[in-house]
mmCIF file of C-alpha atoms in Angstrom:
data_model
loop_
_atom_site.group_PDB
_atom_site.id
_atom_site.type_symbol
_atom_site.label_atom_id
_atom_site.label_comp_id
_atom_site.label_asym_id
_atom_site.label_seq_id
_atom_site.Cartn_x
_atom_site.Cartn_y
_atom_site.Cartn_z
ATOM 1 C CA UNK A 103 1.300 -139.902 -17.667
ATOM 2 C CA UNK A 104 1.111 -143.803 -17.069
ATOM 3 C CA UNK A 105 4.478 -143.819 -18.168
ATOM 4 C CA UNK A 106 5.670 -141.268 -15.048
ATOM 5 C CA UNK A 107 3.159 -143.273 -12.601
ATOM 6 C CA UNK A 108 5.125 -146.192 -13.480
ATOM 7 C CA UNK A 109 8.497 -144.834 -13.100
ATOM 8 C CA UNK A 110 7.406 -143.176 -9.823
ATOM 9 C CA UNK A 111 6.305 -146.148 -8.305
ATOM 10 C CA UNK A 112 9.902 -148.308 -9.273
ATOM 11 C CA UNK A 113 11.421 -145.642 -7.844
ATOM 12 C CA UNK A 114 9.782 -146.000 -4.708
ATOM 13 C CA UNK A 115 9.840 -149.910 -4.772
ATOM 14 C CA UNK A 116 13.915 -149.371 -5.426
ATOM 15 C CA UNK A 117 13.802 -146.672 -2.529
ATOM 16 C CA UNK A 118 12.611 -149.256 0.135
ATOM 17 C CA UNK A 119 14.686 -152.141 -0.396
ATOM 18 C CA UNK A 120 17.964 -150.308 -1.522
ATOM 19 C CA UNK A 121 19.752 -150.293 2.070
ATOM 20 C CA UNK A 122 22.202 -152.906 2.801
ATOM 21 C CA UNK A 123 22.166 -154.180 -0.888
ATOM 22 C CA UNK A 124 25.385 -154.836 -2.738
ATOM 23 C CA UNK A 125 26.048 -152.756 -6.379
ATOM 24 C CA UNK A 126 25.964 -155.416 -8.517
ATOM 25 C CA UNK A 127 28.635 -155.598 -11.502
ATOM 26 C CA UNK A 128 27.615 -153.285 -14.258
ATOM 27 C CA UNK A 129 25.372 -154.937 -17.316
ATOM 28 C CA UNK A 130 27.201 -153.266 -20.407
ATOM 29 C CA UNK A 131 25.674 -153.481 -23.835
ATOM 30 C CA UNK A 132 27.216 -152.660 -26.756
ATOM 31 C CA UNK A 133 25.615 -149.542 -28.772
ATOM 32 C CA UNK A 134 25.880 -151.519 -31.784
ATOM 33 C CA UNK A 135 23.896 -154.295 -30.869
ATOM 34 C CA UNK A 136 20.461 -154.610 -32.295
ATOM 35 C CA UNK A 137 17.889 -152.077 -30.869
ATOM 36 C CA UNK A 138 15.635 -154.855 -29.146
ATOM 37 C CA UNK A 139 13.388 -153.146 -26.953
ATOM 38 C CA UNK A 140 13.395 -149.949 -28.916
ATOM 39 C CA UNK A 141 10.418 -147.524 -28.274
ATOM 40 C CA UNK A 142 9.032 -144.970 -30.932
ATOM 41 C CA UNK A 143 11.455 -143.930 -34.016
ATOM 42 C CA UNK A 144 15.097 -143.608 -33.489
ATOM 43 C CA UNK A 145 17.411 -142.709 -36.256
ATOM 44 C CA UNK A 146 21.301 -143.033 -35.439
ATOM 45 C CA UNK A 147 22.527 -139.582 -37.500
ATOM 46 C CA UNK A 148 25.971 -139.896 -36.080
ATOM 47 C CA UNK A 149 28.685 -142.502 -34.845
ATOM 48 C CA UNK A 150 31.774 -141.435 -33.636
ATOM 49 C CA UNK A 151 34.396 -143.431 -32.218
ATOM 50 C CA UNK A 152 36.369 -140.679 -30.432
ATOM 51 C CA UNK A 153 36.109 -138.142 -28.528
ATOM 52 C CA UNK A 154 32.726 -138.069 -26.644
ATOM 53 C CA UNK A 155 30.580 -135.439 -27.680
ATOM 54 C CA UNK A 156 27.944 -133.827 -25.361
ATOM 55 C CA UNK A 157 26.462 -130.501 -26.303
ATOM 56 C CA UNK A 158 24.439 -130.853 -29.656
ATOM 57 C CA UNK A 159 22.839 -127.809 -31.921
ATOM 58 C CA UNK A 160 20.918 -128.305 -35.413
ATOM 59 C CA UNK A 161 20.604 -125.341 -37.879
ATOM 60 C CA UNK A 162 18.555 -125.616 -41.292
ATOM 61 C CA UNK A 163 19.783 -129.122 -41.152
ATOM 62 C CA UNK A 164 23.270 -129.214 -40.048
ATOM 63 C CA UNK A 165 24.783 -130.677 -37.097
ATOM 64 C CA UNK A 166 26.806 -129.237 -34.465
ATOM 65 C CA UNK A 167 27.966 -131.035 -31.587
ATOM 66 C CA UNK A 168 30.737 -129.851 -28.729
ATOM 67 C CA UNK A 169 33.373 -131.843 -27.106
ATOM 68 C CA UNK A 170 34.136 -131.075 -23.473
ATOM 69 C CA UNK A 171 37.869 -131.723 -21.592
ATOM 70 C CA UNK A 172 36.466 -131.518 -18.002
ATOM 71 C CA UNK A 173 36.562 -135.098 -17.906
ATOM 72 C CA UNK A 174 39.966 -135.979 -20.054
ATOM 73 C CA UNK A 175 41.892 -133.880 -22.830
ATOM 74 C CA UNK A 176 41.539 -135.160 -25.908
ATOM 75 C CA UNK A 177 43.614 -133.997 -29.549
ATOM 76 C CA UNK A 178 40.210 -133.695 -31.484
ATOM 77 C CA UNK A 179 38.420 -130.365 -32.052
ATOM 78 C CA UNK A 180 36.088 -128.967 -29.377
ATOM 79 C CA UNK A 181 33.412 -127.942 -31.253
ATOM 80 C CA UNK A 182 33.054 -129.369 -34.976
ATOM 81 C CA UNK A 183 30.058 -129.850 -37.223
ATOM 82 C CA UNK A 184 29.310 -133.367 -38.738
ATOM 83 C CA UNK A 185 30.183 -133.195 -42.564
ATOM 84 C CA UNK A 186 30.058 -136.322 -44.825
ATOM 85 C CA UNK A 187 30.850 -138.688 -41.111
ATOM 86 C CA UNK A 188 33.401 -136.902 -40.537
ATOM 87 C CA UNK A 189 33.976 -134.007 -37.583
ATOM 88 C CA UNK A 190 35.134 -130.703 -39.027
ATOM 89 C CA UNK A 191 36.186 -127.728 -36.597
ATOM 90 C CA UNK A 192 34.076 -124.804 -36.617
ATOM 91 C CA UNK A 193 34.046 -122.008 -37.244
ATOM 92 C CA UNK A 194 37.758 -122.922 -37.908
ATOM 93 C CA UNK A 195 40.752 -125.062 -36.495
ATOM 94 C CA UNK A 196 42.699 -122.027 -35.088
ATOM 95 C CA UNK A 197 39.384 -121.161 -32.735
ATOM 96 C CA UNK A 198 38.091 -124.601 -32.059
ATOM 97 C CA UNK A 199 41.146 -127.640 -32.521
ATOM 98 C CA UNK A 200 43.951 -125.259 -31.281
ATOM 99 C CA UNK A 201 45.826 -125.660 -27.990
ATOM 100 C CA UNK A 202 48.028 -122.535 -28.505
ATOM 101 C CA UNK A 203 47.366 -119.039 -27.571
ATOM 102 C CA UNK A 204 45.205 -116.743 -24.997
ATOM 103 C CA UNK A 205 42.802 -118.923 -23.993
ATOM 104 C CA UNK A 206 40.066 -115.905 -24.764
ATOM 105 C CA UNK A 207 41.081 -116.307 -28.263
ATOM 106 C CA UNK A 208 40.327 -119.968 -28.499
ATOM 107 C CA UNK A 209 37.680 -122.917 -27.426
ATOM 108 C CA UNK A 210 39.110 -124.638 -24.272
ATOM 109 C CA UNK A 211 36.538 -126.752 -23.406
ATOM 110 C CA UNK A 212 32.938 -126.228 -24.453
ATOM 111 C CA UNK A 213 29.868 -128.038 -22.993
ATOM 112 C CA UNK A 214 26.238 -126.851 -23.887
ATOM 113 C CA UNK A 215 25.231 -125.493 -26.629
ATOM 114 C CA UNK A 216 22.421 -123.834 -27.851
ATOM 115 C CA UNK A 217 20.250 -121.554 -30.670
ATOM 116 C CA UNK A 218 18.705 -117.768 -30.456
ATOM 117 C CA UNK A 219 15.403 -117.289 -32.042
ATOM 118 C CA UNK A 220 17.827 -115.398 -35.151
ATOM 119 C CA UNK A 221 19.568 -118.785 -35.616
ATOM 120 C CA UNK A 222 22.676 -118.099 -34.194
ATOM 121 C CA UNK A 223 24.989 -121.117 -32.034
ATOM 122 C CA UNK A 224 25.623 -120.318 -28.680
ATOM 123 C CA UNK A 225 28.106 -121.953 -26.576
ATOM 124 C CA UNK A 226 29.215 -122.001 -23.141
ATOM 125 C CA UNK A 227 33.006 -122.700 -22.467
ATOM 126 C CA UNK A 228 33.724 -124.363 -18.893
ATOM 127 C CA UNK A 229 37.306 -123.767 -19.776
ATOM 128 C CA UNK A 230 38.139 -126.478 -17.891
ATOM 129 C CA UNK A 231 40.690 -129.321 -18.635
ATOM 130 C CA UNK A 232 41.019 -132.157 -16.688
ATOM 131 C CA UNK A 233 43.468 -132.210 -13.560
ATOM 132 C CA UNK A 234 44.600 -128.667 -14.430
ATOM 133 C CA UNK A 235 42.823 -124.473 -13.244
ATOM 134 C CA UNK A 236 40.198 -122.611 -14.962
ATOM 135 C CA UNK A 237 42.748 -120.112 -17.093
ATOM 136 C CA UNK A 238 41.787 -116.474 -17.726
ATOM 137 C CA UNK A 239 39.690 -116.277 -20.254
ATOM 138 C CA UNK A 240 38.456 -119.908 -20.436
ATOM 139 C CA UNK A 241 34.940 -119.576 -19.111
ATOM 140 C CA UNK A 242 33.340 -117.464 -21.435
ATOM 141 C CA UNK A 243 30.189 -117.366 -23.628
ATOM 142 C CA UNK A 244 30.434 -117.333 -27.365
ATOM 143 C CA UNK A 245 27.730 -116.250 -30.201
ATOM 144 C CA UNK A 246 28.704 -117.624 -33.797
ATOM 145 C CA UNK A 247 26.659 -116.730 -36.704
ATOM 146 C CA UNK A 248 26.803 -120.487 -38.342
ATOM 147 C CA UNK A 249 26.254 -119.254 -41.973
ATOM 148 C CA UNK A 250 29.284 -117.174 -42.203
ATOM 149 C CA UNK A 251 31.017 -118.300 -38.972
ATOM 150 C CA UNK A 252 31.762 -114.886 -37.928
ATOM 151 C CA UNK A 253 32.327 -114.742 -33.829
ATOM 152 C CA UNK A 254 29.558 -112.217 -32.668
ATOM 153 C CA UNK A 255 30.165 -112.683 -29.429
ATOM 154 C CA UNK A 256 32.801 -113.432 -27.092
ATOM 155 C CA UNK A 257 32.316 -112.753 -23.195
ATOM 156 C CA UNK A 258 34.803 -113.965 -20.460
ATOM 157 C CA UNK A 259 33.261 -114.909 -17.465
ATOM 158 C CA UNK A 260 34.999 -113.395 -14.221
ATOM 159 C CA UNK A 261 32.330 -111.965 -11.248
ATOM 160 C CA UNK A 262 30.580 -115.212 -11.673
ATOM 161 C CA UNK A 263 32.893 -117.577 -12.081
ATOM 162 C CA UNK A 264 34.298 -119.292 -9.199
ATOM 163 C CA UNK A 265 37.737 -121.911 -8.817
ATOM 164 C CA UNK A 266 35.600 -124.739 -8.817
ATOM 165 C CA UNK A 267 32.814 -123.280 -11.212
ATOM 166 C CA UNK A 268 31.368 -125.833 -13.837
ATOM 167 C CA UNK A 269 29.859 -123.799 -16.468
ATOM 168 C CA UNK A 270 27.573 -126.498 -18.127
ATOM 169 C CA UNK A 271 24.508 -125.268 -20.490
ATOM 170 C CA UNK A 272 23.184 -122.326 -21.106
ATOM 171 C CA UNK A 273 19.796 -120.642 -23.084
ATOM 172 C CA UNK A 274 19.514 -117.044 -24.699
ATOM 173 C CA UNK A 275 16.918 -114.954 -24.245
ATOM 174 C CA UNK A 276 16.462 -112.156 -26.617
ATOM 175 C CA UNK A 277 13.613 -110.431 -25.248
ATOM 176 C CA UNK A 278 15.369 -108.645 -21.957
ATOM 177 C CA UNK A 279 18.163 -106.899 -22.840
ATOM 178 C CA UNK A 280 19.782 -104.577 -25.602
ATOM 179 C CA UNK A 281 21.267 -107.352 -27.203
ATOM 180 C CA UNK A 282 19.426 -110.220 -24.869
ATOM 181 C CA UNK A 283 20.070 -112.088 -21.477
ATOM 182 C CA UNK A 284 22.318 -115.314 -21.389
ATOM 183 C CA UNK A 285 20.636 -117.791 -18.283
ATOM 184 C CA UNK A 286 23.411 -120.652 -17.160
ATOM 185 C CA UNK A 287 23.827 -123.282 -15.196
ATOM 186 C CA UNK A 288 27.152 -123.895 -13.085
ATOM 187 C CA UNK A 289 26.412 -127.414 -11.777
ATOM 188 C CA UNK A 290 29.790 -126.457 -9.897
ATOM 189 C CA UNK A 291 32.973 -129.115 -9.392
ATOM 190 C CA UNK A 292 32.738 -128.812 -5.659
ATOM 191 C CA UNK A 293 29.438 -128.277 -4.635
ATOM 192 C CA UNK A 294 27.917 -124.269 -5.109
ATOM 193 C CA UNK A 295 26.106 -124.348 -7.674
ATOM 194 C CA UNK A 296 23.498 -121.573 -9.004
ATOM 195 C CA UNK A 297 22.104 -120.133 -12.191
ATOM 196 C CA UNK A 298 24.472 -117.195 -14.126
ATOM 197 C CA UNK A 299 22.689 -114.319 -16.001
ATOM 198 C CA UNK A 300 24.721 -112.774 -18.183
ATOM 199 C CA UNK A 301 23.694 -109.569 -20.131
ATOM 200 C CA UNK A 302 25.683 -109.906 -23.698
ATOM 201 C CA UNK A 303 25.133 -105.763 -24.540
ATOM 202 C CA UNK A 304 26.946 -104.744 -21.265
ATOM 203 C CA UNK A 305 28.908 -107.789 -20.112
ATOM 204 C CA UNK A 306 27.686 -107.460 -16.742
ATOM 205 C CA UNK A 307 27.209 -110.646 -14.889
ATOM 206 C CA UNK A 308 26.397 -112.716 -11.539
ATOM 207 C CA UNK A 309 25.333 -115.194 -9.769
ATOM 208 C CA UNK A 310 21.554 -116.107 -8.189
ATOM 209 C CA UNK A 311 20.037 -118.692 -6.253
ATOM 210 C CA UNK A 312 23.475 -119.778 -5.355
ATOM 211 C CA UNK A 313 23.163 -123.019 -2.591
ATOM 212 C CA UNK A 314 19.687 -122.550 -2.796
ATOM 213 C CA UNK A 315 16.871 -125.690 -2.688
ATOM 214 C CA UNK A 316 16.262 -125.599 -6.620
ATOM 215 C CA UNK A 317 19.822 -125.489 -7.729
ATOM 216 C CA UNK A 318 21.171 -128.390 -5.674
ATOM 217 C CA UNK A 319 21.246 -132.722 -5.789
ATOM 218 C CA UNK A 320 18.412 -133.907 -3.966
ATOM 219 C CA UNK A 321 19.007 -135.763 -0.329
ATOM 220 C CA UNK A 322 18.990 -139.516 -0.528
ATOM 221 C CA UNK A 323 18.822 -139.214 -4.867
ATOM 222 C CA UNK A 324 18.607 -142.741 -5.856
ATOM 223 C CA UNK A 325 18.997 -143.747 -9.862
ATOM 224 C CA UNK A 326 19.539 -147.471 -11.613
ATOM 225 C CA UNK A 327 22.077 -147.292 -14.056
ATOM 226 C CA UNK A 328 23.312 -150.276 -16.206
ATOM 227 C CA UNK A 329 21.905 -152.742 -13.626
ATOM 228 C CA UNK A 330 22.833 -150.969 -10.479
ATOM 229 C CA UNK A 331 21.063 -149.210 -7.675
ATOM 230 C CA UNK A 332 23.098 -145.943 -6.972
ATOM 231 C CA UNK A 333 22.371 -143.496 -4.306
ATOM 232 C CA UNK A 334 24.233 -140.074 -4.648
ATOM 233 C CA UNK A 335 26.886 -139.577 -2.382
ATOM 234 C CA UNK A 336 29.384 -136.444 -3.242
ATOM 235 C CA UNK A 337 32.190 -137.745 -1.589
ATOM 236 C CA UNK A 338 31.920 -141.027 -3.403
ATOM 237 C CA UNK A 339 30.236 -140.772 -6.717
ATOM 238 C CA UNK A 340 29.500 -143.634 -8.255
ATOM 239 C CA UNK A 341 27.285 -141.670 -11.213
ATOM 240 C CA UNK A 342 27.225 -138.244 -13.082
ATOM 241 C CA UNK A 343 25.229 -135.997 -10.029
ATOM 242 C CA UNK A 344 25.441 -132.470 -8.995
ATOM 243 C CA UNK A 345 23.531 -129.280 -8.887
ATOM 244 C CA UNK A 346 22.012 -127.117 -11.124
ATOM 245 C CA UNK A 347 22.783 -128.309 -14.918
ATOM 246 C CA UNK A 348 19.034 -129.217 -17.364
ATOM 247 C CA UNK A 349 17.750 -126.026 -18.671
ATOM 248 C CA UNK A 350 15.529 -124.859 -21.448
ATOM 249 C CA UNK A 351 12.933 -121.336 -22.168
ATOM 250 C CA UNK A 352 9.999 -121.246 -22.690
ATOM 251 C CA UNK A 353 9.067 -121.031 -26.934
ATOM 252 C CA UNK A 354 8.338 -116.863 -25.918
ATOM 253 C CA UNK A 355 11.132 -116.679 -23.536
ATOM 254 C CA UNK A 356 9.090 -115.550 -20.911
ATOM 255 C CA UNK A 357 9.718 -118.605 -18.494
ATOM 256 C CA UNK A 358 13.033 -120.308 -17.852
ATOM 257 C CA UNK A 359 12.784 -123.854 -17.062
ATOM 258 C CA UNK A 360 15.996 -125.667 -15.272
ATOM 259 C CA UNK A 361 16.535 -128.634 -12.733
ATOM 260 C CA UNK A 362 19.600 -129.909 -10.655
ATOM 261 C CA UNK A 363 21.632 -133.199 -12.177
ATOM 262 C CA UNK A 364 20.472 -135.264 -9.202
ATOM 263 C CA UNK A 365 17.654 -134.161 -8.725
ATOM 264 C CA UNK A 366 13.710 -135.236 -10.011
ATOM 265 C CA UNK A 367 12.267 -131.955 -10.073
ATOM 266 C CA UNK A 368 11.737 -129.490 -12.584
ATOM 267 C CA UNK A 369 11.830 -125.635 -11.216
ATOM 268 C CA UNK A 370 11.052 -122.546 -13.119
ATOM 269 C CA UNK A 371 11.271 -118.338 -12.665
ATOM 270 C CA UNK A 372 9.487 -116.236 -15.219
ATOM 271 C CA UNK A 373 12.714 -114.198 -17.261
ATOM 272 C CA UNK A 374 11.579 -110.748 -16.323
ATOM 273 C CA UNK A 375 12.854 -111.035 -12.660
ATOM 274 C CA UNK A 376 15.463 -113.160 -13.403
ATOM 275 C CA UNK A 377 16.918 -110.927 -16.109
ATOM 276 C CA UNK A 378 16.765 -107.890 -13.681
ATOM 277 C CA UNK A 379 19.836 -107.576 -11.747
ATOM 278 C CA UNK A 380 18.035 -105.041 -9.257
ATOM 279 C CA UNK A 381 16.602 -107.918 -7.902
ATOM 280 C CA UNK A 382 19.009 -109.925 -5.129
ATOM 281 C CA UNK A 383 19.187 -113.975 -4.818
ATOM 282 C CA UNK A 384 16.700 -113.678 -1.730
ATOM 283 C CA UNK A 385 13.908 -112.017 -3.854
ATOM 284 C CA UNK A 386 14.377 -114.155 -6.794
ATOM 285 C CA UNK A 387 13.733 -117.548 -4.861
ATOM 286 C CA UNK A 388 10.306 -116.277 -3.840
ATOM 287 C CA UNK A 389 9.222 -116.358 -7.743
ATOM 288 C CA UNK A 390 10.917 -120.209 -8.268
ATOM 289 C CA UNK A 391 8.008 -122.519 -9.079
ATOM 290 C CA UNK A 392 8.513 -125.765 -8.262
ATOM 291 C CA UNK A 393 6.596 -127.460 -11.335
ATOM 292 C CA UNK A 394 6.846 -130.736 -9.876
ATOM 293 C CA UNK A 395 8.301 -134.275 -10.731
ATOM 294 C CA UNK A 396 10.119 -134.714 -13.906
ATOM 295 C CA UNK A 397 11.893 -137.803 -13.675
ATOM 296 C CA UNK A 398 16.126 -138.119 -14.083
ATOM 297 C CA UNK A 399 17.020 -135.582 -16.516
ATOM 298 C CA UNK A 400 20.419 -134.295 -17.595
ATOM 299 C CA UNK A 401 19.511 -132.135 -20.455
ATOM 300 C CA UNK A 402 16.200 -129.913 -21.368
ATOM 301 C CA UNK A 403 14.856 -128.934 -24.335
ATOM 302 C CA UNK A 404 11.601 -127.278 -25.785
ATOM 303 C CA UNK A 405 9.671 -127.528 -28.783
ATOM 304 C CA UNK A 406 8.205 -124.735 -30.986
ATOM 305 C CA UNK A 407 4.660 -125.581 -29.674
ATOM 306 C CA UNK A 408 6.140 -125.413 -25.736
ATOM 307 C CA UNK A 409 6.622 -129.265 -24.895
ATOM 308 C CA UNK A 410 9.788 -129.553 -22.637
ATOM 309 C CA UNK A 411 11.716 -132.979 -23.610
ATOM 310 C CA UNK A 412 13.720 -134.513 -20.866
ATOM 311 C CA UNK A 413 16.753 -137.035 -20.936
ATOM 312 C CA UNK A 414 16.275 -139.874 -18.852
ATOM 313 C CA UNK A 415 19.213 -142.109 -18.269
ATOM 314 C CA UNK A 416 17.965 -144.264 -16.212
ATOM 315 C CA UNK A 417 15.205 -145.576 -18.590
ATOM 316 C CA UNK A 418 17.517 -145.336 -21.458
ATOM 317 C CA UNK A 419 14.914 -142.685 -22.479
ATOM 318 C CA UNK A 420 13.828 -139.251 -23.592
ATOM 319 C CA UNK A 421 10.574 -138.255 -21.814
ATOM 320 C CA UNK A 422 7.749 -135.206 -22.771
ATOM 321 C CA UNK A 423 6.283 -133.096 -20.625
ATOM 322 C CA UNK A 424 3.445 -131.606 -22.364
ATOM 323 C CA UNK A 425 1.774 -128.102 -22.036
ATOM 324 C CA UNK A 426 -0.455 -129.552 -19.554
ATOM 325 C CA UNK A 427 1.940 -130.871 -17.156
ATOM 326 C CA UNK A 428 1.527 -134.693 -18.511
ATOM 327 C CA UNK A 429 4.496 -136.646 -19.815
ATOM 328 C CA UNK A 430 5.264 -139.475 -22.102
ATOM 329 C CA UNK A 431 7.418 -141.172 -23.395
ATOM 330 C CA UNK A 432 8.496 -140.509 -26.636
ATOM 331 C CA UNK A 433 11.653 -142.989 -27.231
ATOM 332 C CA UNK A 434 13.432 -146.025 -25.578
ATOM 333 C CA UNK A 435 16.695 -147.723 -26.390
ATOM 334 C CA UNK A 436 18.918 -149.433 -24.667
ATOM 335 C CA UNK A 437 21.687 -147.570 -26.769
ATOM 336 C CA UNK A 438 20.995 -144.674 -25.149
ATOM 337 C CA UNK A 439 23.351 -144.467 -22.615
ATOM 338 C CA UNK A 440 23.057 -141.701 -20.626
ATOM 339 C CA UNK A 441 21.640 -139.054 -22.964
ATOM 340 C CA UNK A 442 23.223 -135.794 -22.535
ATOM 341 C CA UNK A 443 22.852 -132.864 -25.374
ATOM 342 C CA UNK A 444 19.036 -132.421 -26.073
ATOM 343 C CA UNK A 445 17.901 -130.241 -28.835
ATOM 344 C CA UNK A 446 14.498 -130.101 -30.730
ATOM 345 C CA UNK A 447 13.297 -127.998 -33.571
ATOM 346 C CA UNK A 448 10.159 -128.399 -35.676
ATOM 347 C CA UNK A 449 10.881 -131.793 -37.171
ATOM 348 C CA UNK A 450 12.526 -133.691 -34.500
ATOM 349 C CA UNK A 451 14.475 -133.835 -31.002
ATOM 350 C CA UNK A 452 18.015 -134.880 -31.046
ATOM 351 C CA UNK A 453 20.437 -136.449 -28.514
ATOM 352 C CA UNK A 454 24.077 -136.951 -27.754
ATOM 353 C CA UNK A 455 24.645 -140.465 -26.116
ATOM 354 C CA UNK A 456 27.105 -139.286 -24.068
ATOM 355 C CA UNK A 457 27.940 -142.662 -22.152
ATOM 356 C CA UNK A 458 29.056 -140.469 -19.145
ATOM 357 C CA UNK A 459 27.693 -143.011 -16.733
ATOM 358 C CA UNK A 460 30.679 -145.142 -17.639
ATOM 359 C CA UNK A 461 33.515 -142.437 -17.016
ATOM 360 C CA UNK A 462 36.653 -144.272 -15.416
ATOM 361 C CA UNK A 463 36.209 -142.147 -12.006
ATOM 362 C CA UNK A 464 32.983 -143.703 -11.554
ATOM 363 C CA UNK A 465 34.036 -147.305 -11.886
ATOM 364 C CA UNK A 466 37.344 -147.444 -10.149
ATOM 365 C CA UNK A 467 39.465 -146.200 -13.000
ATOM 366 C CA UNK A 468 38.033 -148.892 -15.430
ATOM 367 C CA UNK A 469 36.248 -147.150 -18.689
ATOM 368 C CA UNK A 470 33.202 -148.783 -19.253
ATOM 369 C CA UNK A 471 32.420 -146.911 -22.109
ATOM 370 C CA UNK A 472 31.575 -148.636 -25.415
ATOM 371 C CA UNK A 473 32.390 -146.625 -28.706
ATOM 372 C CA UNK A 474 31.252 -145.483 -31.027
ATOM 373 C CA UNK A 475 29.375 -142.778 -29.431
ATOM 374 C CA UNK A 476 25.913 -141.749 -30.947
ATOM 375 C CA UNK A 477 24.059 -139.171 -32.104
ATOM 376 C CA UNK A 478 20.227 -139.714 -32.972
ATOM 377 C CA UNK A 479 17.028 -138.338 -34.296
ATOM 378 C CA UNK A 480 13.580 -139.175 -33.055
ATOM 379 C CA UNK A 481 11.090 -137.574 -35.210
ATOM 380 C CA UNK A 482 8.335 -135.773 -33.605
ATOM 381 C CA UNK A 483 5.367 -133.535 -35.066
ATOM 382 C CA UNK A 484 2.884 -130.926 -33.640
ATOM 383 C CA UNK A 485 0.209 -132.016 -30.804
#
């Protein structure tokens, strides 16, 4: 909690003396460098020079990471597990390194990924390259089972996708449902974003909350990122910002927690009126609970015992919000720039440094990124 006091009150110090000052030239430092600084354990499990990975899943020790096009094609696969340093495609090249054939059939471009309580990867396909339209059949959700790498699931997304949808992360929920609910974020390329709910049994989809307070960037967001004070400004962005994009369940899947990119709050619904399609976008926004600050966060993640874990990029940190609403921090770095993919399971929480901070079209067509891009581990254990 003194940890969130603190960063509350730079925040406000930044807030009142931010007009009329001049960006100063970003302070990069090299991911290899020694970790001075370094807060709690942090184990570097992967280091990979190219491309830059963002979504990140473990299963009974293996680890799967995804590697999105939105932001520049790249010839590597799009989702791959890490094998021996090296990236492999899974389930196999022809569904996850091809470029060839009905985009349906094939990863385009995936971003989050996830688990169900059975184990199985979940991943949500933007299906969005760089400078070029959503195809038919590129936004879709995909189940794989990741012992035998069977596709059990394969949904296109087409009543709630829009041209300028970003399909970003996504959580399963296996208690509503035949086969279970899929919740979504589309943190949207142009500004309308809102949560998708998906039912995987029927395929029927749509979108809530759409434009509404707890899916969009905050007014006046303000962030400190490699030495500079950044406000967000959509039609000048200067740093990864947008709507609706963290989000994470609750261990018994009864709550769904999410928050907008630029944005310090944390909002939640409880799953049995989101996962009701009876219920209209009007009706659902009188159950959102606003649950109150949560610092910078781009991705969300929750424990087995129901402790939500929070990237923070602009403390080159991972945060914890306990059950009872306090937060800590857990780890420190100043490798970790900007920490994207968050996942935790019952022996640690691990995170993509996704260096998207440093993207050319946020520093005048200069990349500031510094490969290799890591993945690490930061060993945690029950409260």
């Amino acid at each position: 909690m003194h940890v969130l006091r603190a960063f509350l009150l730079g925040t406000c110090l930044w807030g009142g003396v931010a007009t009329g000052l001049q960006a100063a030239e970003p302070r990069i430092t090299s991911n290899q460098d020694p970790a001075f600084g370094q807060i709690g354990t942090v184990q570097i499990i992967a280091s990979i020079t190219d491309p830059d990975p963002s979504g990140i899943a473990v299963v009974n020790g293996r680890l799967f990471l995804t590697f999105p096009k939105h932001d520049g094609d790249h010839p590597g696969p799009v989702l791959a597990e890490w094998k021996n340093g090296q990236l492999v495609p899974f389930p196999s090249t022809a569904f996850a390194a091809s470029t060839v054939g009905s985009p349906q059939s094939r990863l385009v471009s995936p971003h989050g990924m996830t688990t169900d309580t059975r184990g199985n990867l979940w991943i949500i396909d933007d299906g969005k390259i760089k400078g070029l339209p959503i195809p038919a059949g590129g936004a879709k959700v995909v189940g794989i089972n990741p012992v035998t790498g069977r596709i059990i699931a394969n949904i296109v997304l087409k009543d709630a996708l829009l041209p300028g949808s970003h399909m970003n992360d996504l959580r399963i929920d296996l208690t509503h449902g035949k086969k279970g609910t899929v919740y979504i974020t589309d943190s949207s390329f142009d500004g309308h974003p809102a949560l998708v709910v998906l039912d995987i049994a029927t395929g029927q989809q749509r979108r809530v909350l759409e434009n509404t307070r707890s899916v969009m960037p905050d007014t006046g967001y303000q962030t400190v990122l490699d030495g500079r004070v950044l406000r967000y400004d959509p039609n000048h962005p200067t740093f990864p910002a947008g709507g609706a994009d963290g989000i994470t369940l609750s261990p018994d899947s009864s709550r769904l927690y999410y928050a907008p990119l630029a944005s310090r709050r944390l909002y939640s619904l409880p799953t049995d009126k989101l996962a009701d399609f009876a219920l209209n976008s009007q009706e659902l926004a009188t159950f959102v609970v606003d649950e109150g600050e949560k610092g910078a966060a781009d991705g969300l993640t929750t424990d087995p015992w129901g402790r939500i874990y929070t990237t923070a990029a602009d403390h080159d940190a991972v945060f914890r919000r306990n059950v009872d609403g306090t937060y800590e921090m857990v780890a420190s770095d100043p490798r970790f720039v900007w920490p994207d993919g968050i996942f935790a399971d019952r022996q640690a929480v691990y995170v993509v440094m996704g260096q998207w901070s440093r993207l050319p079209r946020l520093h005048d067509g200069q990349d500031m990124r510094k490969p290799p891009f890591l993945v690490v581990k930061i060993p945690i254990t029950a409260p």
